[in-house]
Coordinates of C-alpha atoms in Angstrom, one line a residue:
X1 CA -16.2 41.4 41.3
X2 CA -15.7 44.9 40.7
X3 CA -12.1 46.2 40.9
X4 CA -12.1 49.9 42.7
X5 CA -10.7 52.6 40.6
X6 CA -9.2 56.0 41.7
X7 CA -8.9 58.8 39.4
X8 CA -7.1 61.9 39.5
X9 CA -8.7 64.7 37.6
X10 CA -6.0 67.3 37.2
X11 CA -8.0 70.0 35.3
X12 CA -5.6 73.0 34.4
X13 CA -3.3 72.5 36.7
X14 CA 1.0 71.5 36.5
X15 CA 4.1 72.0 35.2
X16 CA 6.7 70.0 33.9
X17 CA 8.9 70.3 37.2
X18 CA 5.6 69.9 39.4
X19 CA 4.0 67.1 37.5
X20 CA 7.3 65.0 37.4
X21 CA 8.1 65.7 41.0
X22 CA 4.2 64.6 42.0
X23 CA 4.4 61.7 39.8
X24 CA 7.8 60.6 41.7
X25 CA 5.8 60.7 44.8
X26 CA 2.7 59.1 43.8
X27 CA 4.5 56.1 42.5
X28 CA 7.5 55.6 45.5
X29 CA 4.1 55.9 48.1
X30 CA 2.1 53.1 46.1
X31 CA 2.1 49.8 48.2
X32 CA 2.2 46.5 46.5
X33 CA -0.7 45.3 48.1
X34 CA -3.2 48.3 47.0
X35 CA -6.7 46.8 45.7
X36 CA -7.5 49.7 43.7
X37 CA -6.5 50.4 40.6
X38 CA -5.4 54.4 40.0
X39 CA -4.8 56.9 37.0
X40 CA -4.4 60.2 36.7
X41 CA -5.9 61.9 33.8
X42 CA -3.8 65.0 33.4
X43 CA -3.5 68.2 30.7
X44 CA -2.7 67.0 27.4
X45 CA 0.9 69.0 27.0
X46 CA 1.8 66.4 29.7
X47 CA 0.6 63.4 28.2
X48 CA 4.2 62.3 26.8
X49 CA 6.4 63.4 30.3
X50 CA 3.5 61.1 31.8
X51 CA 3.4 58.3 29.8
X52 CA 7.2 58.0 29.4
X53 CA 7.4 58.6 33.7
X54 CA 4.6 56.0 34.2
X55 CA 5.8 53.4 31.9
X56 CA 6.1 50.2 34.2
X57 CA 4.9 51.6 37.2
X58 CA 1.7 50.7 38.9
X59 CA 0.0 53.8 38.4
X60 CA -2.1 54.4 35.0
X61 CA -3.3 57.4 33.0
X62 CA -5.2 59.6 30.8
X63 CA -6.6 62.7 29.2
X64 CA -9.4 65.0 30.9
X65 CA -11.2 64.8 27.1
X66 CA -11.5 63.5 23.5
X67 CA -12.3 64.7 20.6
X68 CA -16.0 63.5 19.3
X69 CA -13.8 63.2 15.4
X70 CA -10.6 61.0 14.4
X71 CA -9.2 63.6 12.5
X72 CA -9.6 66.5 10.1
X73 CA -10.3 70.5 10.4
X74 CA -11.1 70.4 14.3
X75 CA -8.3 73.0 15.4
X76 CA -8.2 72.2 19.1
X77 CA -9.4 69.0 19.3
X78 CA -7.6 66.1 20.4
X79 CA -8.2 62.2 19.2
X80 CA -8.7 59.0 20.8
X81 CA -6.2 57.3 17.9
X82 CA -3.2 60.5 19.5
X83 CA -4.0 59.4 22.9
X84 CA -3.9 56.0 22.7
X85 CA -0.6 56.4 21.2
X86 CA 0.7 57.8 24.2
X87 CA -0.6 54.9 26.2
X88 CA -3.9 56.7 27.4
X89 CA -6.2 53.7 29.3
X90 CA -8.4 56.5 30.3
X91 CA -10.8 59.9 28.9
X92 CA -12.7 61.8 31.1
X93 CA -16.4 62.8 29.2
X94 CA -18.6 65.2 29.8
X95 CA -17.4 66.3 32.6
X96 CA -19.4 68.9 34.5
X97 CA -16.9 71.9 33.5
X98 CA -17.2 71.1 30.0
X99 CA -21.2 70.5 30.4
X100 CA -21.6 73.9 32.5
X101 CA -18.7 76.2 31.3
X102 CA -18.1 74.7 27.5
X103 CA -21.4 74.3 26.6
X104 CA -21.2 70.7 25.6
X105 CA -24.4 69.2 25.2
X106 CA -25.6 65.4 25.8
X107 CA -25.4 64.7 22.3
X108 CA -21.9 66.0 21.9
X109 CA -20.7 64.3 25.0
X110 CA -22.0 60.6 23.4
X111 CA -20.3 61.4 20.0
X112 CA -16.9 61.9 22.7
X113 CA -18.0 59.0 24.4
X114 CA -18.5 56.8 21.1
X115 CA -15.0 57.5 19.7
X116 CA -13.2 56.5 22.6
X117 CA -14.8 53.1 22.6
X118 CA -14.4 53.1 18.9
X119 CA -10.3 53.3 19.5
X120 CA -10.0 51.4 23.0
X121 CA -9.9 54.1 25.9
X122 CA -12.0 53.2 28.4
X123 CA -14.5 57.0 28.9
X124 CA -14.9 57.8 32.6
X125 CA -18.5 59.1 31.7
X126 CA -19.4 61.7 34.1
X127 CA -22.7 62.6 35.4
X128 CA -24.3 64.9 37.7
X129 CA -26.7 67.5 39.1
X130 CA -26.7 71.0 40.0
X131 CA -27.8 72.8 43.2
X132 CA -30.7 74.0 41.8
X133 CA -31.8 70.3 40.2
X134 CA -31.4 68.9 43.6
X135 CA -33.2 71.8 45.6
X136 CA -35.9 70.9 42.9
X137 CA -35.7 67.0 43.7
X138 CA -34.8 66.8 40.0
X139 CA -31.5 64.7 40.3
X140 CA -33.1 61.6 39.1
X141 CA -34.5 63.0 36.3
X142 CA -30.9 65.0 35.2
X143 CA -29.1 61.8 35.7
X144 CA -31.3 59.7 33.3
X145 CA -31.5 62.6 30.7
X146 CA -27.9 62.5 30.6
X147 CA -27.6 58.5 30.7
X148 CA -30.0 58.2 27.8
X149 CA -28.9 59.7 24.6
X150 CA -25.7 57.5 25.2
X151 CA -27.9 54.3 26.2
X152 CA -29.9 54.9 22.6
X153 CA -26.9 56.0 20.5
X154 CA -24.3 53.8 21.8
X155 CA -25.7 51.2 23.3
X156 CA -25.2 49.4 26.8
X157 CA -23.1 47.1 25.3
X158 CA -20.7 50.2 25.5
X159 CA -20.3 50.4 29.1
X160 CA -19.0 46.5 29.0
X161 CA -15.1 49.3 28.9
X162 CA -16.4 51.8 30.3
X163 CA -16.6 53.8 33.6
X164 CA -19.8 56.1 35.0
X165 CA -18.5 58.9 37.4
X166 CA -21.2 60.3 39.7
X167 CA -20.3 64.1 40.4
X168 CA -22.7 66.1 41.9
X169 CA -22.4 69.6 40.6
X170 CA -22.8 71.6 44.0
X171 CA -20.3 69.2 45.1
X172 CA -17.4 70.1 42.7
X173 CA -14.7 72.4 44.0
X174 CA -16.7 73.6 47.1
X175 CA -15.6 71.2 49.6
X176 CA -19.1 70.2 50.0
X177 CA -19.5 66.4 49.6
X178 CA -22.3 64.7 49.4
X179 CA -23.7 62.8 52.1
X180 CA -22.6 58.7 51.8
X181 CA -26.6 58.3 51.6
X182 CA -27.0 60.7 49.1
X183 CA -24.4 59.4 47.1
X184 CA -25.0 55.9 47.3
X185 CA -28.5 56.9 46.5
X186 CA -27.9 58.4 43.2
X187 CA -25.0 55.4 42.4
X188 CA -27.6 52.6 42.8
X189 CA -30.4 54.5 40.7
X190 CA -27.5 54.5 37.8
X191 CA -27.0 50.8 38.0
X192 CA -30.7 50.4 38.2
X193 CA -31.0 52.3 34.9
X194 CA -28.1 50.5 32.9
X195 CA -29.8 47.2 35.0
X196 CA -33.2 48.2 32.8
X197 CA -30.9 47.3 30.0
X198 CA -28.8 44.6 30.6
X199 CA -28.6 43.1 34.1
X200 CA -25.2 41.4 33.7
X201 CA -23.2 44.8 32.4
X202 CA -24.7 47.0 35.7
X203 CA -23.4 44.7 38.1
X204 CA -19.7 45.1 36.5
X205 CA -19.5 48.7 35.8
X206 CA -17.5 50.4 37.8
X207 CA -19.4 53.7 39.0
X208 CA -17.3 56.4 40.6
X209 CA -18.4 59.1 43.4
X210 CA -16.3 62.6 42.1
X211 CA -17.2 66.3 44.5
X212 CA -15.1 67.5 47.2
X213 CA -13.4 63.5 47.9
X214 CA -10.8 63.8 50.5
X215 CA -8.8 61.4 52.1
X216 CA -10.7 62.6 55.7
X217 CA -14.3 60.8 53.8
X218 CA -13.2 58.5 51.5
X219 CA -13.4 55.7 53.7
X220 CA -16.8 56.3 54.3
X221 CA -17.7 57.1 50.6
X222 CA -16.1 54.3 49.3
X223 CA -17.2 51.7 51.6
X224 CA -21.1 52.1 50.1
X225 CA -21.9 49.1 48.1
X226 CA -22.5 51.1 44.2
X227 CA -19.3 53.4 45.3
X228 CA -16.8 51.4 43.2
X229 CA -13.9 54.5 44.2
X230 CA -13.3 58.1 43.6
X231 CA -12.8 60.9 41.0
X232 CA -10.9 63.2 42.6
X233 CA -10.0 67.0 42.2
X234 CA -7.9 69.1 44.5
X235 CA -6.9 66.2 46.7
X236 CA -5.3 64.4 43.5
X237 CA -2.7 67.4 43.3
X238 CA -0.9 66.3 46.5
X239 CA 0.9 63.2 46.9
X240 CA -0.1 62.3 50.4
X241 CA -4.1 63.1 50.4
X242 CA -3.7 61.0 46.5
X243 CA -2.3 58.1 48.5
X244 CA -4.3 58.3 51.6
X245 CA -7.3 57.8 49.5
X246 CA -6.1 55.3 46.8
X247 CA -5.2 53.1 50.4
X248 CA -8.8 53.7 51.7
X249 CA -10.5 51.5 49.3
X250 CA -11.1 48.2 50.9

């Protein structure tokens, strides 16, 4: 059975006084009985004040990126091998920012994707469409051009530690979610693909719904049956609406 998983997704956002004081109340509003499991993946100056705050706690965490290299002349770049020695579980890749502002292609987004399995982090391996794609009742077709490359190059035994996060571009920021048909929809089409593959691996992996979550639709989102929980944006930078959604999956 798949566990649920909520994810906060930071971006560029904190500072030491505001991440420790969100932290504090993220952990003290945690109930013992929560099904999900939760991180927040958060700006990598904060990485150590996270990892020492979190130690013991019930709450996990991450990075928003890795570098697709374990070391050398990559000025910039952060490793899987630094992360994980700051207790990193998680590493957001390919995210649509980095896609759409960065210019990271598919093939750079695998190589990302390959060196956090290499080193243990589990990559939240994000997905998604644009307005435009799904205007053009394209989304199918976006979402297996970016599944692909890392199907061929890595292999579906990958995804055995790793996490799919469905965000649908238009979504992102806007406060526009997607429909719970619409996102179901495109969840069940991903499992169907990795399914093509290897039947046992779909059923366990752990595919995430990210765009404009709030603890107002989660409940809704979440209770679709390929919706295995939430990336969340905005609503992860406030204690309460973090909470309120974490305590929504059933």
């Amino acid at each position: 059975m798949r566990r649920p998983l909520v994810v906060g997704n930071w971006k560029l956002n904190g500072t030491r006084a505001s991440t420790r004081r969100l932290l504090s109340e993220i952990v003290a509003g945690l109930k013992s009985d929560v099904t999900s499991e939760a991180a927040v993946c958060v700006p990598f100056v904060f990485i150590s004040q996270v990892a020492e705050q979190l130690a013991d706690t019930g709450l996990l965490w991450g990075s928003q990126n890795v570098a697709d290299q374990d070391h050398g002349a990559f000025t910039g770049e952060i490793s899987a091998l630094m992360l994980k020695e700051f207790g990193c579980r998680f590493a957001i890749i390919g995210h649509s920012e980095r896609r759409h502002i960065y210019g990271e292609s598919n093939v750079l987004v695998v190589e990302r994707f390959k060196q956090a399995i290499t080193n243990d982090l589990h990559p939240i391996l994000c997905v998604g469409e644009t307005l435009e794609e799904r205007e053009k009742d394209d989304t199918f077709n976006v979402i297996e051009k970016q599944l692909s490359p890392v199907m061929e190059i890595a292999g579906v035994e990958s995804f055995v530690n790793a996490v799919i996060a469905y965000e649908p571009v238009w979504a992102i920021g806007t406060g526009r979610a997607a429909s719970t048909e619409q996102a179901q929809q495109v969840h069940a089409y991903i499992r169907k693909i990795i399914a093509g593959f290897n039947k046992s691996i779909a059923e366990n992996l752990r595919i995430l719904y990210g765009g404009s979550v709030t603890a107002e639709n989660a409940t809704a989102l979440f209770s679709m049956a390929d919706i295995d929980g939430g990336l969340i944006g905005g609503a992860s930078l406030n204690a309460q609406s973090f909470l309120e959604i974490i305590n929504s999956v059933k």
